[in-house]
C-alpha cells in the first residue's frame, strides 16, 4: 500500500475536518474521513506529524488526534490565551506559541511540557523551527524577531522590526527565512540576518509556503495566489484560487509535480497541479466544499516517518481516555520541570467549561 495523503482543516465553527485524497487520472476526489469537535471556540492552528494532528484554538487548549487510530488523544493545557501557532518538529517534539507570550516545547512521547519559554512581551504571532531542529524563530506583537536555541531554551538573537510581523518561515534548506508584515514579505539571509529582498503582495498576507528554496507561494485577502521567485522577488505565476480570501496554503510532491493545496473563507479546499520546472498556470485537480469558514490547514502523509517504536505513545494527563491517575485530584499540584501547574478539572460551575490554569514559571 502506497503512502496516502489526508488534508486536515480547521474552521471558525470549532470543527476539524479530515479528507482523504483519492487520486485518479481524471479528477481527484476528497473523501470525508473524520470530523473532530474537541474545541469550544474557533480553530487557529493545526499541525501534523507522522501519527498525530495537533489543533490550537481560541479556547486556550491544544487538542490531539491520533491519525493511526482515528481517535481523540487528549488535550495539552499550558497556555493562558489563544493558541496562535503550532509546529511539529519531526516525530519527537511539538512547539506551540500563544497570546500569553509563551513558546512551549512538548515531548510527543510522554506529552509533557519540556520547556516553557517566555518568548515575547505580548503575543507570539508565529514561530518556525529550523530544518536542523536546533533553533527556532519567533515573531510577536512586541515588534521583535527572536532566534531561540532549542537545545538550551534560551534566546540567541533579538532583532527589532518596525511593525508586528504576522508570519515567520524558514526556507526548506534553512539558509534564509521569510517575515510577513501586513502585505509584504521580507526575505532574510541567515549569514547576515539582513533583508536581501522584499516581496510586495497586493493585499494583506495570511499564508506562505515555500514550494522549494527559490519559490514562495503567497495568499491573503485576495482571490489570487501568487508564486514568487525568491531571488528576484517577482511574481512568476498568479492564478485565481477562490471566491474569497485565501486562509492557508500547503503543498506536497506527487510523482514529478507539486500539488498545491489552498483553503479559503469560501469553504473550499482545492488541489492544484503545478509543474515547478516550467511554471504555467496550475490546473485544478479536485476540490471539496466544507461549507465552513476555514481558518487553517495541514497535510498529513501516512508512512512518512521511518521510526518503529513498539511502545504506544503516552497520553497527556488531561486526556479523556485516561480515567484513573495520572489525572490529578482537583487543584492538586503537578510538578513539571521548571514550573508549577495547577490542573483544575472541568465542572459545570466553571464558566463555559473553561479550564482554569495557574502557573508559575521559575
Short mmCIF file of C-alpha atoms in Angstrom, two decimals:
data_model
loop_
_atom_site.label_atom_id
_atom_site.label_comp_id
_atom_site.label_asym_id
_atom_site.label_seq_id
_atom_site.Cartn_x
_atom_site.Cartn_y
_atom_site.Cartn_z
CA UNK A 1 0.00 0.00 0.00
CA UNK A 2 1.44 3.36 -1.01
CA UNK A 3 1.50 6.42 1.19
CA UNK A 4 -1.82 8.08 1.38
CA UNK A 5 -2.45 11.74 1.88
CA UNK A 6 -5.05 13.35 4.09
CA UNK A 7 -5.96 17.01 4.35
CA UNK A 8 -6.87 18.33 7.77
CA UNK A 9 -8.61 21.69 8.06
CA UNK A 10 -9.92 23.72 10.98
CA UNK A 11 -12.63 26.35 10.93
CA UNK A 12 -14.44 29.10 12.86
CA UNK A 13 -17.17 26.58 13.62
CA UNK A 14 -14.90 24.69 16.07
CA UNK A 15 -14.57 21.57 13.91
CA UNK A 16 -11.58 19.78 12.41
CA UNK A 17 -12.27 18.08 9.07
CA UNK A 18 -10.24 15.20 7.67
CA UNK A 19 -10.35 14.34 3.95
CA UNK A 20 -8.60 11.51 2.19
CA UNK A 21 -7.09 12.46 -1.17
CA UNK A 22 -8.16 9.90 -3.78
CA UNK A 23 -6.07 10.25 -6.92
CA UNK A 24 -7.21 9.22 -10.38
CA UNK A 25 -6.37 10.00 -13.98
CA UNK A 26 -9.41 12.24 -14.36
CA UNK A 27 -10.47 14.24 -11.32
CA UNK A 28 -9.09 13.76 -7.83
CA UNK A 29 -11.68 13.45 -5.08
CA UNK A 30 -11.57 14.40 -1.41
CA UNK A 31 -13.41 11.80 0.63
CA UNK A 32 -14.59 12.91 4.10
CA UNK A 33 -12.74 10.73 6.59
CA UNK A 34 -13.40 12.21 10.02
CA UNK A 35 -14.68 15.23 11.89
CA UNK A 36 -13.33 16.09 15.31
CA UNK A 37 -15.19 18.52 17.58
CA UNK A 38 -12.97 18.82 20.67
CA UNK A 39 -12.70 22.61 20.82
CA UNK A 40 -15.17 25.05 22.33
CA UNK A 41 -14.06 28.04 20.22
CA UNK A 42 -12.79 28.71 16.71
CA UNK A 43 -9.64 26.96 15.49
CA UNK A 44 -6.50 28.99 14.98
CA UNK A 45 -3.75 26.47 14.13
CA UNK A 46 -3.18 22.89 13.02
CA UNK A 47 -0.01 20.84 12.55
CA UNK A 48 0.66 17.19 11.72
CA UNK A 49 3.39 14.67 12.49
CA UNK A 50 3.72 11.06 11.33
CA UNK A 51 0.94 9.96 13.65
CA UNK A 52 -0.72 12.94 15.32
CA UNK A 53 -2.67 16.04 14.46
CA UNK A 54 -2.44 18.92 16.93
CA UNK A 55 -5.00 21.71 16.80
CA UNK A 56 -4.98 25.04 18.60
CA UNK A 57 -7.93 27.25 19.38
CA UNK A 58 -9.19 30.43 20.99
CA UNK A 59 -10.37 28.12 23.80
CA UNK A 60 -6.73 28.11 25.05
CA UNK A 61 -6.26 24.35 24.55
CA UNK A 62 -4.25 22.18 22.20
CA UNK A 63 -6.22 19.08 21.23
CA UNK A 64 -4.52 15.93 19.92
CA UNK A 65 -5.91 13.47 17.43
CA UNK A 66 -4.34 10.09 16.67
CA UNK A 67 -4.38 9.62 12.89
CA UNK A 68 -3.42 5.95 13.05
CA UNK A 69 -6.43 5.08 15.22
CA UNK A 70 -8.71 7.96 14.20
CA UNK A 71 -9.34 8.74 17.87
CA UNK A 72 -9.05 11.67 20.25
CA UNK A 73 -5.77 11.66 22.15
CA UNK A 74 -6.40 14.25 24.85
CA UNK A 75 -5.54 17.90 25.44
CA UNK A 76 -2.42 19.88 26.31
CA UNK A 77 -3.09 22.63 28.84
CA UNK A 78 -0.44 25.20 29.50
CA UNK A 79 -1.22 28.37 27.59
CA UNK A 80 -3.32 31.15 29.04
CA UNK A 81 -4.98 32.65 26.00
CA UNK A 82 -5.43 31.77 22.34
CA UNK A 83 -3.01 29.28 20.80
CA UNK A 84 -1.56 31.25 17.88
CA UNK A 85 0.82 28.76 16.27
CA UNK A 86 1.74 25.07 16.34
CA UNK A 87 4.57 23.20 14.66
CA UNK A 88 5.70 19.61 14.96
CA UNK A 89 9.41 19.03 14.64
CA UNK A 90 9.89 15.56 13.19
CA UNK A 91 8.24 12.88 15.29
CA UNK A 92 9.72 13.91 18.64
CA UNK A 93 8.54 17.41 19.52
CA UNK A 94 5.66 19.84 19.18
CA UNK A 95 6.16 23.58 19.59
CA UNK A 96 3.28 25.86 20.50
CA UNK A 97 3.05 29.64 20.71
CA UNK A 98 0.31 31.67 22.32
CA UNK A 99 -1.13 35.06 23.06
CA UNK A 100 0.36 34.68 26.56
CA UNK A 101 3.79 35.28 25.00
CA UNK A 102 4.93 31.72 25.74
CA UNK A 103 6.53 29.16 23.47
CA UNK A 104 6.13 25.63 24.83
CA UNK A 105 8.19 22.64 23.72
CA UNK A 106 6.30 19.36 24.15
CA UNK A 107 7.59 15.80 24.02
CA UNK A 108 5.41 13.62 21.77
CA UNK A 109 6.43 10.52 23.73
CA UNK A 110 5.11 11.49 27.14
CA UNK A 111 3.18 14.60 26.05
CA UNK A 112 4.78 16.69 28.74
CA UNK A 113 5.90 20.30 28.51
CA UNK A 114 9.70 20.08 28.43
CA UNK A 115 10.27 23.82 28.22
CA UNK A 116 8.11 26.88 28.66
CA UNK A 117 9.84 29.96 27.28
CA UNK A 118 8.62 33.50 27.91
CA UNK A 119 9.30 34.44 24.32
CA UNK A 120 7.63 37.82 23.75
CA UNK A 121 6.21 40.74 25.70
CA UNK A 122 2.77 40.50 24.18
CA UNK A 123 1.55 37.76 21.83
CA UNK A 124 3.60 35.22 19.92
CA UNK A 125 2.21 35.60 16.40
CA UNK A 126 4.24 32.92 14.60
CA UNK A 127 7.12 30.50 15.02
CA UNK A 128 9.20 28.35 12.70
CA UNK A 129 11.69 25.59 13.53
CA UNK A 130 14.94 25.43 11.56
CA UNK A 131 15.27 22.24 9.45
CA UNK A 132 18.12 21.16 11.76
CA UNK A 133 15.81 21.30 14.78
CA UNK A 134 18.40 23.21 16.78
CA UNK A 135 16.88 26.64 16.59
CA UNK A 136 13.58 28.37 16.07
CA UNK A 137 12.47 31.83 15.04
CA UNK A 138 9.52 33.63 16.55
CA UNK A 139 7.78 36.96 15.98
CA UNK A 140 5.40 38.79 18.26
CA UNK A 141 3.38 41.90 19.00
CA UNK A 142 6.39 43.40 20.82
CA UNK A 143 7.71 44.07 17.28
CA UNK A 144 10.68 41.74 17.64
CA UNK A 145 12.04 38.77 15.75
CA UNK A 146 13.76 36.33 18.08
CA UNK A 147 16.06 33.38 17.49
CA UNK A 148 15.86 30.56 20.04
CA UNK A 149 18.48 27.98 20.86
CA UNK A 150 16.16 24.98 21.32
CA UNK A 151 18.86 22.84 22.87
CA UNK A 152 19.24 25.28 25.78
CA UNK A 153 15.86 27.01 25.53
CA UNK A 154 17.29 30.50 25.52
CA UNK A 155 17.29 33.49 23.24
CA UNK A 156 20.24 33.63 20.89
CA UNK A 157 19.40 36.80 18.99
CA UNK A 158 16.81 39.60 19.10
CA UNK A 159 16.05 41.86 16.17
CA UNK A 160 13.74 44.85 16.45
CA UNK A 161 11.43 45.22 13.47
CA UNK A 162 9.37 48.34 12.96
CA UNK A 163 5.99 46.62 13.00
CA UNK A 164 4.34 43.44 14.27
CA UNK A 165 5.14 40.55 11.96
CA UNK A 166 2.34 38.03 11.40
CA UNK A 167 4.38 35.14 9.99
CA UNK A 168 7.94 33.85 10.11
CA UNK A 169 9.02 30.89 7.96
CA UNK A 170 12.31 29.11 7.25
CA UNK A 171 13.19 28.11 3.70
CA UNK A 172 13.50 24.32 3.22
CA UNK A 173 17.31 24.36 3.27
CA UNK A 174 17.39 26.76 6.22
CA UNK A 175 19.70 29.38 4.73
CA UNK A 176 17.04 32.08 4.54
CA UNK A 177 13.73 32.95 6.13
CA UNK A 178 10.66 34.99 5.29
CA UNK A 179 8.97 37.51 7.59
CA UNK A 180 5.50 38.85 6.81
CA UNK A 181 4.42 42.34 7.84
CA UNK A 182 0.96 43.34 6.50
CA UNK A 183 1.22 42.87 2.72
CA UNK A 184 4.99 42.47 2.35
CA UNK A 185 7.37 39.54 2.74
CA UNK A 186 10.93 40.38 3.73
CA UNK A 187 13.48 37.72 2.77
CA UNK A 188 16.36 37.48 5.24
CA UNK A 189 19.61 35.61 4.80
CA UNK A 190 20.94 33.71 7.82
CA UNK A 191 24.56 34.67 7.25
CA UNK A 192 23.96 38.40 7.76
CA UNK A 193 20.45 38.40 9.34
CA UNK A 194 19.61 41.26 7.00
CA UNK A 195 16.86 41.74 4.42
CA UNK A 196 18.05 40.77 0.94
CA UNK A 197 14.76 41.44 -0.80
CA UNK A 198 11.10 42.33 -0.30
CA UNK A 199 8.03 40.85 -1.97
CA UNK A 200 5.00 43.14 -2.27
CA UNK A 201 1.62 41.38 -2.36
CA UNK A 202 -1.47 43.41 -3.38
CA UNK A 203 -3.41 42.73 -0.14
CA UNK A 204 -2.80 41.68 3.47
CA UNK A 205 -0.99 38.31 3.61
CA UNK A 206 -2.34 35.39 5.64
CA UNK A 207 -0.32 32.41 4.40
CA UNK A 208 3.06 31.45 2.91
CA UNK A 209 4.55 28.22 1.64
CA UNK A 210 8.00 27.55 0.21
CA UNK A 211 7.44 25.18 -2.72
CA UNK A 212 11.22 24.89 -2.97
CA UNK A 213 14.07 27.14 -1.86
CA UNK A 214 13.61 29.52 -4.75
CA UNK A 215 9.80 29.55 -4.97
CA UNK A 216 7.38 31.01 -2.45
CA UNK A 217 3.58 30.79 -2.72
CA UNK A 218 1.67 33.64 -1.07
CA UNK A 219 -2.03 34.06 -0.27
CA UNK A 220 -4.13 36.54 1.67
CA UNK A 221 -7.09 38.90 1.45
CA UNK A 222 -7.29 38.34 -2.29
CA UNK A 223 -8.81 35.68 -4.51
CA UNK A 224 -5.49 35.04 -6.24
CA UNK A 225 -2.42 33.12 -5.14
CA UNK A 226 0.94 34.43 -6.34
CA UNK A 227 4.09 32.35 -6.67
CA UNK A 228 7.25 34.42 -6.35
CA UNK A 229 10.82 33.82 -7.39
CA UNK A 230 12.59 34.36 -4.05
CA UNK A 231 15.78 35.66 -5.67
CA UNK A 232 14.18 38.29 -7.91
CA UNK A 233 11.07 38.82 -5.70
CA UNK A 234 9.00 38.84 -8.90
CA UNK A 235 5.65 37.08 -9.27
CA UNK A 236 6.29 34.26 -11.75
CA UNK A 237 2.80 32.74 -11.63
CA UNK A 238 -0.55 34.09 -10.50
CA UNK A 239 -3.93 32.37 -10.54
CA UNK A 240 -7.42 32.90 -9.15
CA UNK A 241 -7.84 30.26 -6.46
CA UNK A 242 -11.05 31.12 -4.60
CA UNK A 243 -14.09 33.38 -4.39
CA UNK A 244 -12.92 34.82 -1.09
CA UNK A 245 -9.72 35.38 0.84
CA UNK A 246 -7.19 32.56 0.93
CA UNK A 247 -6.51 31.47 4.52
CA UNK A 248 -3.98 28.65 4.07
CA UNK A 249 -1.59 27.17 1.52
CA UNK A 250 0.13 23.79 1.78
CA UNK A 251 1.92 21.60 -0.75
CA UNK A 252 3.28 18.10 -1.30
CA UNK A 253 5.10 16.37 -4.15
CA UNK A 254 3.33 13.69 -6.20
CA UNK A 255 5.37 11.84 -8.85
CA UNK A 256 7.08 14.65 -10.77
CA UNK A 257 4.76 17.53 -9.94
CA UNK A 258 3.85 19.69 -6.98
CA UNK A 259 0.34 19.61 -5.52
CA UNK A 260 -0.66 22.96 -4.10
CA UNK A 261 -3.48 22.86 -1.53
CA UNK A 262 -5.43 26.03 -0.82
CA UNK A 263 -8.17 26.67 1.75
CA UNK A 264 -10.43 29.69 1.88
CA UNK A 265 -13.09 31.52 3.85
CA UNK A 266 -15.40 30.50 0.99
CA UNK A 267 -15.44 26.95 2.42
CA UNK A 268 -13.49 25.27 -0.34
CA UNK A 269 -10.30 23.23 -0.14
CA UNK A 270 -8.75 22.93 -3.60
CA UNK A 271 -5.91 20.85 -5.02
CA UNK A 272 -3.82 22.32 -7.85
CA UNK A 273 -1.31 20.62 -10.11
CA UNK A 274 1.85 22.67 -10.58
CA UNK A 275 5.00 21.91 -12.54
CA UNK A 276 7.84 23.55 -10.60
CA UNK A 277 10.25 23.30 -13.54
CA UNK A 278 8.13 25.22 -16.03
CA UNK A 279 5.68 27.41 -14.18
CA UNK A 280 2.41 27.62 -16.03
CA UNK A 281 -0.98 28.41 -14.52
CA UNK A 282 -1.79 25.39 -12.34
CA UNK A 283 -4.71 23.13 -13.24
CA UNK A 284 -7.40 22.23 -10.69
CA UNK A 285 -7.06 18.57 -9.67
CA UNK A 286 -10.03 18.43 -7.33
CA UNK A 287 -11.96 20.30 -4.65
CA UNK A 288 -14.39 19.94 -1.78
CA UNK A 289 -16.83 22.39 -0.23
CA UNK A 290 -16.64 22.03 3.55
CA UNK A 291 -19.40 24.68 3.92
CA UNK A 292 -17.43 26.04 6.88
CA UNK A 293 -15.31 29.17 7.22
CA UNK A 294 -11.86 27.62 7.08
CA UNK A 295 -9.02 29.07 9.14
CA UNK A 296 -6.12 26.59 8.98
CA UNK A 297 -4.87 23.59 7.03
CA UNK A 298 -2.33 20.79 7.27
CA UNK A 299 -1.27 17.89 5.04
CA UNK A 300 -0.84 14.52 6.72
CA UNK A 301 1.06 11.83 4.81
CA UNK A 302 1.00 8.27 6.12
CA UNK A 303 4.19 6.32 6.50
CA UNK A 304 6.34 9.43 6.33
CA UNK A 305 8.28 8.61 9.46
CA UNK A 306 10.69 5.70 9.39
CA UNK A 307 10.60 5.28 13.17
CA UNK A 308 9.28 1.99 14.51
CA UNK A 309 8.52 2.39 18.19
CA UNK A 310 6.88 -0.63 19.74
CA UNK A 311 5.64 1.02 22.92
CA UNK A 312 2.49 3.05 22.49
CA UNK A 313 2.92 6.75 23.00
CA UNK A 314 1.60 8.06 26.30
CA UNK A 315 -1.45 10.25 26.52
CA UNK A 316 -1.48 13.61 28.24
CA UNK A 317 -2.77 13.54 31.80
CA UNK A 318 -5.81 15.55 30.74
CA UNK A 319 -6.84 13.02 28.14
CA UNK A 320 -10.44 11.84 28.28
CA UNK A 321 -9.19 8.31 27.66
CA UNK A 322 -7.27 8.22 30.93
CA UNK A 323 -9.72 7.82 33.80
CA UNK A 324 -7.51 6.57 36.64
CA UNK A 325 -4.49 8.61 37.85
CA UNK A 326 -2.29 10.29 36.29
CA UNK A 327 -5.21 12.75 36.31
CA UNK A 328 -4.59 14.80 39.45
CA UNK A 329 -7.25 15.42 42.03
CA UNK A 330 -8.93 18.83 41.93
CA UNK A 331 -6.38 21.62 42.37
CA UNK A 332 -3.57 19.19 43.11
CA UNK A 333 -0.17 20.44 42.03
CA UNK A 334 1.59 18.56 39.29
CA UNK A 335 5.34 19.05 39.28
CA UNK A 336 6.71 19.62 35.83
CA UNK A 337 10.33 20.55 35.15
CA UNK A 338 10.77 24.22 35.98
CA UNK A 339 7.20 25.21 36.64
CA UNK A 340 4.15 24.63 38.73
CA UNK A 341 0.88 23.95 37.01
CA UNK A 342 -2.39 23.54 38.82
CA UNK A 343 -4.84 21.48 36.85
CA UNK A 344 -8.47 22.02 37.68
CA UNK A 345 -10.93 19.51 36.35
CA UNK A 346 -13.85 20.86 34.40
CA UNK A 347 -17.06 21.24 36.30
CA UNK A 348 -20.41 22.69 35.40
CA UNK A 349 -19.66 25.65 37.66
CA UNK A 350 -16.65 26.83 35.65
CA UNK A 351 -17.69 29.39 33.10
CA UNK A 352 -18.21 27.97 29.61
CA UNK A 353 -16.26 24.86 30.57
CA UNK A 354 -13.03 26.82 30.52
CA UNK A 355 -10.18 25.11 32.31
CA UNK A 356 -8.59 27.26 34.97
CA UNK A 357 -4.85 27.36 34.96
CA UNK A 358 -2.38 28.99 37.28
CA UNK A 359 1.25 28.76 36.57
CA UNK A 360 4.46 29.99 37.94
CA UNK A 361 7.40 29.74 35.59
CA UNK A 362 10.62 29.79 37.56
#
